[in-house]
mmCIF file with all atom_site columns, C-alpha atoms in Angstrom:
data_model
loop_
_atom_site.group_PDB
_atom_site.id
_atom_site.type_symbol
_atom_site.label_atom_id
_atom_site.label_alt_id
_atom_site.label_comp_id
_atom_site.label_asym_id
_atom_site.label_entity_id
_atom_site.label_seq_id
_atom_site.pdbx_PDB_ins_code
_atom_site.Cartn_x
_atom_site.Cartn_y
_atom_site.Cartn_z
_atom_site.occupancy
_atom_site.B_iso_or_equiv
_atom_site.pdbx_formal_charge
_atom_site.auth_seq_id
_atom_site.auth_comp_id
_atom_site.auth_asym_id
_atom_site.auth_atom_id
_atom_site.pdbx_PDB_model_num
ATOM 1   C CA . MET A 1 1   ? 0.000   0.000  0.000   1.00 0.00 ? 199 MET A CA 1
ATOM 2   C CA . ASN A 1 2   ? 2.835   2.375  0.857   1.00 0.00 ? 200 ASN A CA 1
ATOM 3   C CA . ARG A 1 3   ? 4.466   1.759  -2.546  1.00 0.00 ? 201 ARG A CA 1
ATOM 4   C CA . PHE A 1 4   ? 1.150   2.489  -4.295  1.00 0.00 ? 202 PHE A CA 1
ATOM 5   C CA . ILE A 1 5   ? 0.859   5.849  -2.535  1.00 0.00 ? 203 ILE A CA 1
ATOM 6   C CA . LYS A 1 6   ? 4.412   6.796  -3.517  1.00 0.00 ? 204 LYS A CA 1
ATOM 7   C CA . ILE A 1 7   ? 3.831   5.910  -7.178  1.00 0.00 ? 205 ILE A CA 1
ATOM 8   C CA . LEU A 1 8   ? 0.482   7.715  -7.232  1.00 0.00 ? 206 LEU A CA 1
ATOM 9   C CA . SER A 1 9   ? 2.036   10.821 -5.642  1.00 0.00 ? 207 SER A CA 1
ATOM 10  C CA . LEU A 1 10  ? 4.877   10.782 -8.149  1.00 0.00 ? 208 LEU A CA 1
ATOM 11  C CA . LEU A 1 11  ? 2.446   10.495 -11.067 1.00 0.00 ? 209 LEU A CA 1
ATOM 12  C CA . ILE A 1 12  ? 0.335   13.379 -9.759  1.00 0.00 ? 210 ILE A CA 1
ATOM 13  C CA . ILE A 1 13  ? 3.417   15.581 -9.346  1.00 0.00 ? 211 ILE A CA 1
ATOM 14  C CA . MET A 1 14  ? 4.671   14.700 -12.834 1.00 0.00 ? 212 MET A CA 1
ATOM 15  C CA . PHE A 1 15  ? 1.218   15.418 -14.310 1.00 0.00 ? 213 PHE A CA 1
ATOM 16  C CA . PHE A 1 16  ? 1.049   18.771 -12.542 1.00 0.00 ? 214 PHE A CA 1
ATOM 17  C CA . LEU A 1 17  ? 4.547   19.800 -13.651 1.00 0.00 ? 215 LEU A CA 1
ATOM 18  C CA . THR A 1 18  ? 3.769   18.831 -17.239 1.00 0.00 ? 216 THR A CA 1
ATOM 19  C CA . ILE A 1 19  ? 0.640   20.975 -17.276 1.00 0.00 ? 217 ILE A CA 1
ATOM 20  C CA . PHE A 1 20  ? 2.351   23.806 -15.405 1.00 0.00 ? 218 PHE A CA 1
ATOM 21  C CA . PHE A 1 21  ? 5.317   24.102 -17.772 1.00 0.00 ? 219 PHE A CA 1
ATOM 22  C CA . SER A 1 22  ? 3.297   23.465 -20.937 1.00 0.00 ? 220 SER A CA 1
ATOM 23  C CA . ARG A 1 23  ? 1.791   26.920 -20.795 1.00 0.00 ? 221 ARG A CA 1
ATOM 24  C CA . TYR A 1 24  ? 5.251   28.494 -21.010 1.00 0.00 ? 222 TYR A CA 1
ATOM 25  C CA . THR A 1 25  ? 6.177   26.782 -24.261 1.00 0.00 ? 223 THR A CA 1
ATOM 26  C CA . ASN A 1 26  ? 5.342   28.163 -27.684 1.00 0.00 ? 224 ASN A CA 1
ATOM 27  C CA . TYR A 1 27  ? 5.479   24.874 -29.514 1.00 0.00 ? 225 TYR A CA 1
ATOM 28  C CA . ASN A 1 28  ? 4.436   25.206 -33.161 1.00 0.00 ? 226 ASN A CA 1
ATOM 29  C CA . GLN A 1 29  ? 3.339   28.823 -32.947 1.00 0.00 ? 227 GLN A CA 1
ATOM 30  C CA . ASN A 1 30  ? 4.891   30.794 -35.789 1.00 0.00 ? 228 ASN A CA 1
ATOM 31  C CA . THR A 1 31  ? 2.966   34.040 -35.536 1.00 0.00 ? 229 THR A CA 1
ATOM 32  C CA . ASN A 1 32  ? 5.868   36.125 -36.851 1.00 0.00 ? 230 ASN A CA 1
ATOM 33  C CA . ILE A 1 33  ? 5.913   34.560 -40.307 1.00 0.00 ? 231 ILE A CA 1
ATOM 34  C CA . LEU A 1 34  ? 4.529   36.723 -43.079 1.00 0.00 ? 232 LEU A CA 1
ATOM 35  C CA . THR A 1 35  ? 2.753   35.221 -46.058 1.00 0.00 ? 233 THR A CA 1
ATOM 36  C CA . GLU A 1 36  ? 3.648   36.224 -49.603 1.00 0.00 ? 234 GLU A CA 1
ATOM 37  C CA . ALA A 1 37  ? 0.443   38.244 -49.882 1.00 0.00 ? 235 ALA A CA 1
ATOM 38  C CA . ALA A 1 38  ? 1.243   40.092 -46.653 1.00 0.00 ? 236 ALA A CA 1
ATOM 39  C CA . ILE A 1 39  ? 4.751   40.920 -47.900 1.00 0.00 ? 237 ILE A CA 1
ATOM 40  C CA . GLU A 1 40  ? 3.338   42.259 -51.178 1.00 0.00 ? 238 GLU A CA 1
ATOM 41  C CA . GLN A 1 41  ? 0.751   44.333 -49.297 1.00 0.00 ? 239 GLN A CA 1
ATOM 42  C CA . PHE A 1 42  ? 3.492   45.676 -46.999 1.00 0.00 ? 240 PHE A CA 1
ATOM 43  C CA . GLU A 1 43  ? 5.671   46.697 -49.974 1.00 0.00 ? 241 GLU A CA 1
ATOM 44  C CA . LYS A 1 44  ? 2.681   48.330 -51.711 1.00 0.00 ? 242 LYS A CA 1
ATOM 45  C CA . ASP A 1 45  ? 1.764   50.287 -48.567 1.00 0.00 ? 243 ASP A CA 1
ATOM 46  C CA . LEU A 1 46  ? 5.388   51.329 -48.155 1.00 0.00 ? 244 LEU A CA 1
ATOM 47  C CA . LYS A 1 47  ? 5.525   52.664 -51.726 1.00 0.00 ? 245 LYS A CA 1
ATOM 48  C CA . ASP A 1 48  ? 2.185   54.470 -51.284 1.00 0.00 ? 246 ASP A CA 1
ATOM 49  C CA . GLY A 1 49  ? 3.441   56.116 -48.086 1.00 0.00 ? 247 GLY A CA 1
ATOM 50  C CA . LYS A 1 50  ? 0.715   54.667 -45.886 1.00 0.00 ? 248 LYS A CA 1
ATOM 51  C CA . GLU A 1 51  ? 1.143   54.282 -42.147 1.00 0.00 ? 249 GLU A CA 1
ATOM 52  C CA . ILE A 1 52  ? 2.774   50.928 -41.360 1.00 0.00 ? 250 ILE A CA 1
ATOM 53  C CA . VAL A 1 53  ? 1.188   48.958 -38.528 1.00 0.00 ? 251 VAL A CA 1
ATOM 54  C CA . PRO A 1 54  ? 2.922   45.571 -38.124 1.00 0.00 ? 252 PRO A CA 1
ATOM 55  C CA . SER A 1 55  ? -0.188  43.816 -36.806 1.00 0.00 ? 253 SER A CA 1
ATOM 56  C CA . ASN A 1 56  ? -1.959  44.478 -40.134 1.00 0.00 ? 254 ASN A CA 1
ATOM 57  C CA . TYR A 1 57  ? 0.408   42.093 -41.913 1.00 0.00 ? 255 TYR A CA 1
ATOM 58  C CA . LEU A 1 58  ? 0.490   39.201 -39.445 1.00 0.00 ? 256 LEU A CA 1
ATOM 59  C CA . PRO A 1 59  ? -2.029  36.373 -39.877 1.00 0.00 ? 257 PRO A CA 1
ATOM 60  C CA . LYS A 1 60  ? -5.066  36.523 -37.609 1.00 0.00 ? 258 LYS A CA 1
ATOM 61  C CA . GLU A 1 61  ? -4.843  34.179 -34.635 1.00 0.00 ? 259 GLU A CA 1
ATOM 62  C CA . LYS A 1 62  ? -7.495  31.492 -34.427 1.00 0.00 ? 260 LYS A CA 1
ATOM 63  C CA . ASN A 1 63  ? -9.255  30.810 -31.167 1.00 0.00 ? 261 ASN A CA 1
ATOM 64  C CA . TYR A 1 64  ? -9.237  27.080 -30.478 1.00 0.00 ? 262 TYR A CA 1
ATOM 65  C CA . ASP A 1 65  ? -10.814 27.292 -27.037 1.00 0.00 ? 263 ASP A CA 1
ATOM 66  C CA . ASN A 1 66  ? -13.709 24.976 -26.364 1.00 0.00 ? 264 ASN A CA 1
ATOM 67  C CA . LYS A 1 67  ? -15.455 23.741 -23.240 1.00 0.00 ? 265 LYS A CA 1
ATOM 68  C CA . LEU A 1 68  ? -12.999 20.894 -22.724 1.00 0.00 ? 266 LEU A CA 1
ATOM 69  C CA . SER A 1 69  ? -9.884  23.069 -23.028 1.00 0.00 ? 267 SER A CA 1
ATOM 70  C CA . LEU A 1 70  ? -11.375 25.697 -20.715 1.00 0.00 ? 268 LEU A CA 1
ATOM 71  C CA . LEU A 1 71  ? -12.187 22.952 -18.197 1.00 0.00 ? 269 LEU A CA 1
ATOM 72  C CA . GLY A 1 72  ? -8.578  21.768 -18.446 1.00 0.00 ? 270 GLY A CA 1
ATOM 73  C CA . LYS A 1 73  ? -7.278  25.278 -17.809 1.00 0.00 ? 271 LYS A CA 1
ATOM 74  C CA . LYS A 1 74  ? -9.559  25.776 -14.812 1.00 0.00 ? 272 LYS A CA 1
ATOM 75  C CA . THR A 1 75  ? -8.597  22.378 -13.397 1.00 0.00 ? 273 THR A CA 1
ATOM 76  C CA . SER A 1 76  ? -4.920  23.179 -13.875 1.00 0.00 ? 274 SER A CA 1
ATOM 77  C CA . ASN A 1 77  ? -5.306  26.520 -12.105 1.00 0.00 ? 275 ASN A CA 1
ATOM 78  C CA . ILE A 1 78  ? -7.097  24.869 -9.170  1.00 0.00 ? 276 ILE A CA 1
ATOM 79  C CA . ILE A 1 79  ? -4.423  22.169 -8.909  1.00 0.00 ? 277 ILE A CA 1
ATOM 80  C CA . GLU A 1 80  ? -1.687  24.810 -9.093  1.00 0.00 ? 278 GLU A CA 1
ATOM 81  C CA . LYS A 1 81  ? -3.337  26.907 -6.368  1.00 0.00 ? 279 LYS A CA 1
ATOM 82  C CA . TYR A 1 82  ? -3.801  24.064 -3.893  1.00 0.00 ? 280 TYR A CA 1
ATOM 83  C CA . PHE A 1 83  ? -0.486  22.411 -4.709  1.00 0.00 ? 281 PHE A CA 1
ATOM 84  C CA . GLY A 1 84  ? 1.223   25.728 -3.939  1.00 0.00 ? 282 GLY A CA 1
ATOM 85  C CA . LYS A 1 85  ? -0.578  25.986 -0.603  1.00 0.00 ? 283 LYS A CA 1
ATOM 86  C CA . VAL A 1 86  ? 0.339   22.419 0.341   1.00 0.00 ? 284 VAL A CA 1
ATOM 87  C CA . LEU A 1 87  ? 3.940   22.949 -0.718  1.00 0.00 ? 285 LEU A CA 1
ATOM 88  C CA . ARG A 1 88  ? 4.244   26.202 1.264   1.00 0.00 ? 286 ARG A CA 1
ATOM 89  C CA . SER A 1 89  ? 2.740   24.662 4.393   1.00 0.00 ? 287 SER A CA 1
ATOM 90  C CA . THR A 1 90  ? 4.961   21.575 4.040   1.00 0.00 ? 288 THR A CA 1
ATOM 91  C CA . LEU A 1 91  ? 8.069   23.713 3.671   1.00 0.00 ? 289 LEU A CA 1
ATOM 92  C CA . LYS A 1 92  ? 7.005   25.860 6.644   1.00 0.00 ? 290 LYS A CA 1
ATOM 93  C CA . TYR A 1 93  ? 6.471   22.708 8.721   1.00 0.00 ? 291 TYR A CA 1
ATOM 94  C CA . LEU A 1 94  ? 9.885   21.357 7.710   1.00 0.00 ? 292 LEU A CA 1
ATOM 95  C CA . ASP A 1 95  ? 11.478  24.725 8.514   1.00 0.00 ? 293 ASP A CA 1
ATOM 96  C CA . ASP A 1 96  ? 9.874   24.680 11.986  1.00 0.00 ? 294 ASP A CA 1
ATOM 97  C CA . ILE A 1 97  ? 11.174  21.152 12.589  1.00 0.00 ? 295 ILE A CA 1
ATOM 98  C CA . ASN A 1 98  ? 14.641  22.180 11.444  1.00 0.00 ? 296 ASN A CA 1
ATOM 99  C CA . GLU A 1 99  ? 14.764  25.126 13.854  1.00 0.00 ? 297 GLU A CA 1
ATOM 100 C CA . GLU A 1 100 ? 13.997  22.963 16.907  1.00 0.00 ? 298 GLU A CA 1
#
């Protein structure tokens, strides 16, 4: 039983860390790449002397949020919040033990 609890705890921690660090990666997001049409439009606007706003030439971002992804985000935020509280209280407890 003790081994089961250790493995389950390790899996939960690994799952949390994976979700936590996944939001800091920009895997497969190339929002700074201009299409040929955008480059031609940019050059035309430059020749015409129009005001250049970089966001006009970048492709529009698609919103892929759905109910399941929003549920995942909310769940991740709840896990992060309570995991942080547990970790802080555990470290405080260990610090108190160390001082005695």
